[in-house]
Coordinates of C-alpha atoms and ligand atoms in Angstrom, one line a residue:
X1 CA 108.5 207.6 -1.3
X2 CA 111.8 206.1 -0.3
X3 CA 113.5 204.1 -3.0
X4 CA 113.6 200.4 -2.9
X5 CA 116.9 198.6 -3.0
X6 CA 118.4 199.3 -6.5
X7 CA 118.5 196.3 -8.8
X8 CA 122.1 195.0 -9.0
X9 CA 124.1 196.1 -12.0
X10 CA 125.1 193.0 -13.9
X11 CA 128.8 192.7 -14.8
X12 CA 130.1 192.6 -18.3
X13 CA 130.4 188.8 -17.9
X14 CA 126.8 188.2 -17.0
X15 CA 125.4 190.8 -19.4
X16 CA 124.5 188.4 -22.2
X17 CA 125.2 189.6 -25.7
X18 CA 121.5 189.4 -26.7
X19 CA 120.4 191.3 -23.6
X20 CA 122.9 194.1 -24.3
X21 CA 121.9 194.2 -27.9
X22 CA 118.2 194.5 -26.9
X23 CA 119.0 197.3 -24.5
X24 CA 121.0 199.2 -27.1
X25 CA 118.3 198.7 -29.8
X26 CA 115.6 199.9 -27.4
X27 CA 117.5 203.1 -26.6
X28 CA 118.4 203.6 -30.3
X29 CA 114.9 203.4 -31.6
X30 CA 113.5 205.6 -28.9
X31 CA 116.1 208.3 -29.6
X32 CA 115.8 208.0 -33.4
X33 CA 112.0 208.2 -33.4
X34 CA 111.7 210.9 -30.7
X35 CA 114.6 213.1 -31.9
X36 CA 114.3 212.3 -35.6
X37 CA 118.0 212.0 -36.2
X38 CA 119.3 208.6 -37.4
X39 CA 122.1 206.9 -35.5
X40 CA 125.1 205.9 -37.6
X41 CA 127.1 202.7 -37.5
X42 CA 130.7 202.0 -38.1
X43 CA 132.2 204.7 -35.8
X44 CA 135.6 204.5 -34.0
X45 CA 135.7 206.4 -30.7
X46 CA 138.6 207.2 -28.5
X47 CA 138.0 208.5 -24.9
X48 CA 140.4 211.2 -24.0
X49 CA 140.8 212.0 -20.3
X50 CA 142.1 215.4 -19.1
X51 CA 144.2 217.9 -21.0
X52 CA 147.3 215.6 -21.1
X53 CA 145.4 213.3 -23.4
X54 CA 142.9 215.7 -25.0
X55 CA 145.1 218.5 -26.2
X56 CA 147.9 216.5 -27.9
X57 CA 145.3 214.5 -29.8
X58 CA 143.5 217.6 -31.0
X59 CA 146.7 219.4 -31.9
X60 CA 148.1 216.4 -33.7
X61 CA 145.1 216.4 -36.0
X62 CA 145.1 220.1 -36.6
X63 CA 148.8 220.1 -37.5
X64 CA 148.2 217.2 -40.0
X65 CA 145.2 218.8 -41.7
X66 CA 145.3 218.9 -45.5
X67 CA 142.0 220.4 -46.5
X68 CA 139.9 222.0 -43.7
X69 CA 139.9 222.7 -40.0
X70 CA 136.6 223.8 -38.3
X71 CA 136.7 224.5 -34.6
X72 CA 134.1 225.9 -32.3
X73 CA 134.5 226.6 -28.5
X74 CA 132.7 228.3 -25.7
X75 CA 135.8 229.0 -23.6
X76 CA 138.9 230.4 -25.2
X77 CA 140.8 231.9 -22.3
X78 CA 144.6 232.2 -21.7
X79 CA 147.7 230.3 -21.1
X80 CA 150.2 228.2 -23.0
X81 CA 147.6 225.9 -24.5
X82 CA 145.6 228.9 -25.9
X83 CA 148.8 230.1 -27.6
X84 CA 149.5 226.6 -28.9
X85 CA 146.1 226.3 -30.6
X86 CA 146.3 229.8 -32.1
X87 CA 149.7 229.0 -33.5
X88 CA 148.6 225.6 -34.9
X89 CA 145.5 227.1 -36.5
X90 CA 147.5 230.0 -37.9
X91 CA 150.2 227.8 -39.3
X92 CA 147.7 225.6 -41.2
X93 CA 145.9 228.7 -42.6
X94 CA 149.2 230.2 -43.7
X95 CA 149.9 226.9 -45.5
X96 CA 146.7 227.4 -47.5
X97 CA 144.3 225.2 -45.6
X98 CA 140.8 226.6 -44.9
X99 CA 140.7 227.2 -41.1
X100 CA 137.5 228.4 -39.5
X101 CA 137.2 229.3 -35.8
X102 CA 133.9 230.1 -34.1
X103 CA 134.1 231.7 -30.7
X104 CA 131.2 232.4 -28.4
X105 CA 131.0 236.1 -27.8
X106 CA 130.7 235.7 -24.0
X107 CA 132.7 232.5 -23.2
X108 CA 135.7 233.4 -25.4
X109 CA 135.8 237.1 -24.5
X110 CA 139.0 236.6 -22.5
X111 CA 141.0 235.5 -25.6
X112 CA 144.3 237.5 -25.9
X113 CA 143.8 240.1 -28.7
X114 CA 147.3 239.4 -30.1
X115 CA 146.3 235.8 -30.8
X116 CA 143.3 237.0 -32.8
X117 CA 145.5 239.3 -34.7
X118 CA 148.0 236.6 -35.5
X119 CA 145.3 234.2 -36.6
X120 CA 143.6 236.9 -38.7
X121 CA 147.0 237.8 -40.4
X122 CA 147.6 234.1 -41.2
X123 CA 144.2 233.8 -42.9
X124 CA 142.1 232.0 -40.1
X125 CA 138.5 232.9 -40.5
X126 CA 137.4 233.9 -37.0
X127 CA 133.7 234.5 -36.4
X128 CA 132.0 235.5 -33.1
X129 CA 128.7 234.0 -32.0
X130 CA 126.4 236.7 -30.6
X131 CA 128.7 239.3 -29.1
X132 CA 126.8 240.4 -26.0
X133 CA 126.8 244.2 -26.5
X134 CA 125.3 244.0 -30.0
X135 CA 122.3 242.0 -29.0
X136 CA 118.9 242.1 -27.4
X137 CA 118.9 240.8 -23.8
X138 CA 116.9 237.8 -25.0
X139 CA 119.6 236.7 -27.5
X140 CA 122.4 237.5 -25.0
X141 CA 121.1 234.7 -22.8
X142 CA 121.5 232.1 -25.5
X143 CA 125.1 231.1 -25.9
X144 CA 127.0 228.8 -28.2
X145 CA 128.2 226.3 -25.7
X146 CA 129.3 223.6 -28.2
X147 CA 132.8 222.4 -28.3
X148 CA 133.8 220.7 -31.6
X149 CA 136.8 220.3 -33.9
X150 CA 136.5 218.8 -37.3
X151 CA 139.5 218.1 -39.4
X152 CA 139.5 217.1 -43.1
X153 CA 135.9 215.9 -42.8
X154 CA 137.2 212.6 -41.4
X155 CA 138.1 213.2 -37.8
X156 CA 136.2 215.1 -35.1
X157 CA 136.3 215.8 -31.4
X158 CA 133.7 216.9 -28.9
X159 CA 133.3 216.9 -25.2
X160 CA 133.7 219.2 -22.3
X161 CA 137.1 220.8 -22.8
X162 CA 137.7 224.6 -23.1
X163 CA 140.8 226.1 -24.5
X164 CA 142.5 227.5 -21.4
X165 CA 145.3 226.6 -19.0
X166 CA 142.7 225.3 -16.5
X167 CA 142.2 222.3 -18.7
X168 CA 145.8 221.4 -19.1
X169 CA 147.5 218.6 -17.1
X170 CA 145.9 215.5 -15.5
X171 CA 143.5 216.8 -12.9
X172 CA 146.4 216.6 -10.5
X173 CA 145.5 219.7 -8.4
X174 CA 142.9 222.5 -8.3
X175 CA 144.6 224.4 -11.1
X176 CA 144.1 221.6 -13.5
X177 CA 140.5 220.5 -14.1
X178 CA 139.0 217.0 -14.7
X179 CA 137.4 216.7 -18.1
X180 CA 136.6 214.2 -20.9
X181 CA 136.6 214.6 -24.6
X182 CA 136.1 212.1 -27.5
X183 CA 137.8 211.6 -30.8
X184 CA 135.5 210.3 -33.5
X185 CA 136.2 208.7 -36.9
X186 CA 133.4 207.5 -39.1
X187 CA 130.0 208.7 -40.3
X188 CA 129.2 210.4 -37.0
X189 CA 131.7 213.1 -38.0
X190 CA 129.0 214.4 -40.3
X191 CA 126.7 215.2 -37.3
X192 CA 129.5 217.1 -35.5
X193 CA 130.3 219.0 -38.7
X194 CA 126.6 219.8 -39.0
X195 CA 126.6 221.3 -35.5
X196 CA 129.5 223.5 -36.5
X197 CA 127.7 224.5 -39.7
X198 CA 124.5 225.4 -38.0
X199 CA 126.2 228.0 -35.8
X200 CA 128.7 229.1 -38.4
X201 CA 125.8 229.9 -40.8
X202 CA 124.4 232.4 -38.2
X203 CA 127.8 234.2 -38.0
X204 CA 129.2 234.1 -41.5
X205 CA 127.9 234.5 -45.1
X206 CA 129.7 231.5 -46.6
X207 CA 128.4 228.2 -45.4
X208 CA 130.6 226.0 -47.6
X209 CA 133.0 226.4 -50.5
X210 CA 134.9 224.3 -53.0
X211 CA 137.3 223.1 -50.3
X212 CA 134.5 221.1 -48.7
X213 CA 134.7 217.6 -50.2
X214 CA 131.5 216.0 -48.8
X215 CA 133.2 212.6 -48.6
X216 CA 131.6 209.2 -48.2
X217 CA 132.5 207.8 -44.9
X218 CA 133.9 204.3 -44.7
X219 CA 133.3 202.2 -41.5
X220 CA 136.1 202.7 -39.0
X221 CA 134.8 200.9 -35.9
X222 CA 131.8 199.3 -34.2
X223 CA 130.2 202.1 -32.3
X224 CA 126.7 203.3 -33.1
X225 CA 126.5 207.0 -32.5
X226 CA 123.7 209.5 -32.7
X227 CA 124.8 213.2 -32.7
X228 CA 122.2 215.3 -30.9
X229 CA 122.1 219.0 -31.1
X230 CA 120.6 221.2 -28.5
X231 CA 119.5 224.6 -29.8
X232 CA 118.7 227.8 -28.0
X233 CA 114.9 228.0 -28.1
X234 CA 111.7 228.5 -26.2
X235 CA 110.0 225.3 -25.3
X236 CA 111.0 221.7 -25.3
X237 CA 114.2 220.9 -27.2
X238 CA 116.1 217.8 -28.3
X239 CA 118.6 217.9 -25.5
X240 CA 115.9 217.5 -22.9
X241 CA 114.4 214.6 -24.9
X242 CA 117.7 212.9 -25.0
X243 CA 118.2 213.0 -21.3
X244 CA 114.6 212.2 -20.6
X245 CA 114.9 209.0 -22.8
X246 CA 118.1 207.9 -21.0
X247 CA 116.5 208.4 -17.6
X248 CA 113.2 206.7 -18.4
X249 CA 114.9 203.8 -20.3
X250 CA 117.5 203.0 -17.6
X251 CA 116.7 199.7 -16.0
X252 CA 119.7 199.1 -13.6
X253 CA 122.0 202.1 -13.4
X254 CA 122.0 205.7 -14.4
X255 CA 125.3 207.6 -13.9
X256 CA 125.8 211.3 -14.3
X257 CA 128.9 213.4 -14.0
X258 CA 128.5 217.1 -14.6
X259 CA 130.2 220.4 -14.0
X260 CA 127.0 222.3 -13.3
X261 CA 124.1 220.7 -11.7
X262 CA 121.1 223.0 -11.5
X263 CA 118.2 221.5 -13.4
X264 CA 114.5 222.6 -13.2
X265 CA 112.0 220.8 -11.0
X266 CA 110.9 218.5 -13.8
X267 CA 114.4 216.9 -14.1
X268 CA 114.8 216.7 -10.3
X269 CA 111.6 214.8 -10.1
X270 CA 112.6 212.6 -13.0
X271 CA 115.9 211.7 -11.3
X272 CA 113.9 210.9 -8.1
X273 CA 111.4 208.8 -10.0
X274 CA 114.2 206.9 -11.6
X275 CA 115.7 206.1 -8.3
X276 CA 112.3 205.2 -6.7
X277 CA 111.6 202.6 -9.4
X278 CA 114.8 200.8 -8.4
X279 CA 117.4 202.1 -10.7
X280 CA 120.8 202.9 -9.1
X281 CA 121.1 206.7 -9.7
X282 CA 124.6 208.1 -9.1
X283 CA 125.5 211.8 -9.5
X284 CA 129.1 213.0 -9.4
X285 CA 129.5 216.8 -9.0
X286 CA 132.2 219.3 -8.2
X287 CA 133.0 219.6 -4.5
X288 CA 135.2 222.2 -2.9
X289 CA 136.5 223.3 -6.2
X290 CA 133.9 225.0 -8.5
X291 CA 134.2 228.1 -10.5
X292 CA 130.4 228.8 -10.2
X293 CA 129.4 228.7 -6.6
X294 CA 125.9 230.1 -7.3
X295 CA 125.2 227.2 -9.6
X296 CA 126.4 224.7 -7.0
X297 CA 124.1 226.3 -4.4
X298 CA 121.2 226.1 -6.8
X299 CA 121.8 222.4 -7.2
X300 CA 122.3 221.9 -3.5
X301 CA 118.8 223.2 -2.9
X302 CA 117.6 219.9 -4.4
X303 CA 119.9 217.5 -2.5
X304 CA 117.5 216.6 0.2
X305 CA 114.8 215.5 -2.2
X306 CA 117.3 213.5 -4.3
X307 CA 118.8 211.8 -1.2
X308 CA 115.3 211.0 0.1
X309 CA 114.5 209.3 -3.2
X310 CA 117.7 207.2 -2.9
X311 CA 120.0 209.1 -5.3
X312 CA 123.7 208.7 -4.5
X313 CA 125.4 212.1 -4.7
X314 CA 129.2 212.4 -4.6
X315 CA 131.4 215.5 -4.7
X316 CA 134.7 215.3 -6.5
X317 CA 137.5 216.5 -4.2
X318 CA 140.8 217.1 -6.0
X319 CA 139.8 219.8 -8.5
X320 CA 136.9 221.1 -10.6
X321 CA 134.9 218.2 -12.1
X322 CA 134.1 219.6 -15.6
X323 CA 133.2 216.4 -17.5
X324 CA 129.7 216.0 -18.9
X325 CA 129.0 212.3 -19.0
X326 CA 126.0 210.0 -18.6
X327 CA 126.2 206.2 -18.7
X328 CA 123.2 203.8 -18.7
X329 CA 123.1 200.1 -18.0
X330 CA 126.7 199.5 -19.2
X331 CA 125.6 199.8 -22.9
X332 CA 124.9 203.5 -23.6
X333 CA 126.6 206.7 -22.9
X334 CA 126.3 210.4 -23.5
X335 CA 129.3 212.7 -23.8
X336 CA 129.6 216.2 -25.1
X337 CA 129.1 219.8 -24.0
X338 CA 125.8 219.5 -22.1
X339 CA 125.7 220.2 -18.4
X340 CA 122.8 219.1 -16.2
X341 CA 121.6 222.7 -15.7
X342 CA 119.0 225.0 -17.2
X343 CA 121.6 226.8 -19.4
X344 CA 122.4 223.5 -21.2
X345 CA 118.8 222.2 -21.2
X346 CA 116.9 225.4 -21.9
X347 CA 119.1 228.1 -23.2
X348 CA 122.3 227.2 -25.1
X349 CA 123.5 225.6 -28.3
X350 CA 124.8 222.2 -27.3
X351 CA 126.1 219.0 -28.8
X352 CA 126.0 215.5 -27.3
X353 CA 127.0 212.1 -28.7
X354 CA 124.6 209.3 -27.8
X355 CA 126.8 206.2 -28.0
X356 CA 125.5 202.7 -28.0
X357 CA 128.6 200.6 -27.4
X358 CA 129.6 198.4 -24.4
X359 CA 133.3 198.9 -24.8
X360 CA 133.1 202.7 -24.9
X361 CA 130.7 202.8 -22.0
X362 CA 132.9 200.4 -20.0
X363 CA 135.8 202.9 -20.4
X364 CA 133.7 205.8 -19.2
X365 CA 132.4 203.7 -16.3
X366 CA 135.9 202.7 -15.4
X367 CA 136.9 206.4 -15.3
X368 CA 133.8 207.1 -13.3
X369 CA 134.8 204.4 -10.8
X370 CA 138.2 206.0 -10.4
X371 CA 136.6 209.4 -10.0
X372 CA 134.3 208.1 -7.3
X373 CA 137.4 207.0 -5.3
X374 CA 138.5 210.7 -5.3
X375 CA 135.0 211.8 -4.2
X376 CA 133.1 212.2 -1.0
X377 CA 129.4 211.1 -0.6
X378 CA 126.8 213.4 0.6
X379 CA 125.5 211.8 3.8
X380 CA 121.7 212.2 4.1
X381 CA 121.7 212.6 7.9
X382 CA 124.5 215.1 7.9
X383 CA 123.0 217.0 5.0
X384 CA 119.7 217.4 6.9
X385 CA 121.6 219.1 9.7
X386 CA 123.6 221.5 7.4
X387 CA 124.1 225.0 8.9
X388 CA 121.4 227.6 8.5
X389 CA 124.0 229.8 6.7
X390 CA 124.2 227.2 3.9
X391 CA 120.4 227.0 3.6
X392 CA 120.2 230.8 3.4
X393 CA 122.8 230.8 0.6
X394 CA 120.8 228.2 -1.3
X395 CA 117.7 230.3 -1.0
X396 CA 119.6 233.5 -2.0
X397 CA 120.3 232.2 -5.5
X398 CA 116.7 231.3 -6.1
X399 CA 116.1 234.4 -8.4
X400 CA 119.1 233.3 -10.5
X401 CA 118.1 229.7 -11.0
X402 CA 116.6 230.0 -14.5
X403 CA 119.8 231.6 -15.8
X404 CA 122.2 229.0 -14.3
Ligands
G3P501 O1 130.2 226.1 -19.5 P1 131.3 225.1 -19.5 O2 130.8 223.8 -19.0 O3 131.9 224.9 -20.8 O4 132.4 225.6 -18.5 C1 133.0 226.8 -18.8 C2 133.4 227.5 -17.6 O5 133.2 226.8 -16.5 C3 132.7 228.8 -17.4 O6 132.9 229.3 -16.1

């Protein structure tokens, strides 16, 4: 079925306060009841766009830490920023602060050994999540894809960023990727800390010690935030529920930006259904610059069905689009580590903030608008005449789809 004309997205001015409040409450109650994790009030959020904003904010907090630093990352590759983080973590550990660093055994395997040695010598507790060669093939496929930094139990960060030179800069060219991270203050910090603790517990004997203060959080802002954890498992998991709720609850507009778009047929059909019932569905994906061409081809296999349903697909031109963002109806947003692919929805450990806040969502929507200006739409007529060679490449990755 071809989509009807999308319902117009109301502007901030004509979105009455009561209507926005009702939308937020509807999403909040669905998420709380279906995921079983309470949202918290009183959070202060700061959107950080690209390495130029993300890394100084994170490093500033690390360097000012007085009690504890907990950091987990999927990617820890190379470059000046990798050295800066190692030096900052080592300096705090040498000063007597408890510093814990959790690295994914696959994603962070390119870390420079001398950085590990320096951190170890300074007293940083480094743990590896499921080093591939030590595991069964089943466990190897389930990675810790979460990105989180928690400092002194009061400030936390999560989002899409990896620790590598690719994320430095301001998305100004293909060597500097586009990404979004969030700084959190308030009670939602606990949820991010719990995500760290969940994975740390698998890799280390000591879950907490007398340096953990378990503080009471005071309200810092107005944002309502639910911290949702995806966990590697067989069967339906919370990350799928989260995105399913956002898609089925959207009334006017559902926006997605993702680095890796290769969902299963269920989520393709759900995107199509959402567009067919009149919601404006926009998808922003990497274009000519992607570090995982097989994943891009797996997603492109579904473009024709999505376009036929009325989904608007754009490809980001200047560099790799690595942000993982969803906004719904100007009132709700998701931001965190979760891509729109089977790795994130079926296989890996993930963390996502579900934020119910118009101001925060407006900032993400504003950034999305700016990203759209640097993107090219996929034209349905031209896509239907794409070369046979492209179609064959899409088919060639079919056996890999469940792992992408
Ligand atoms: O898996 P992500 O989204 O953290 O991205 C990491 C790199 O792209 C791996 O190639």
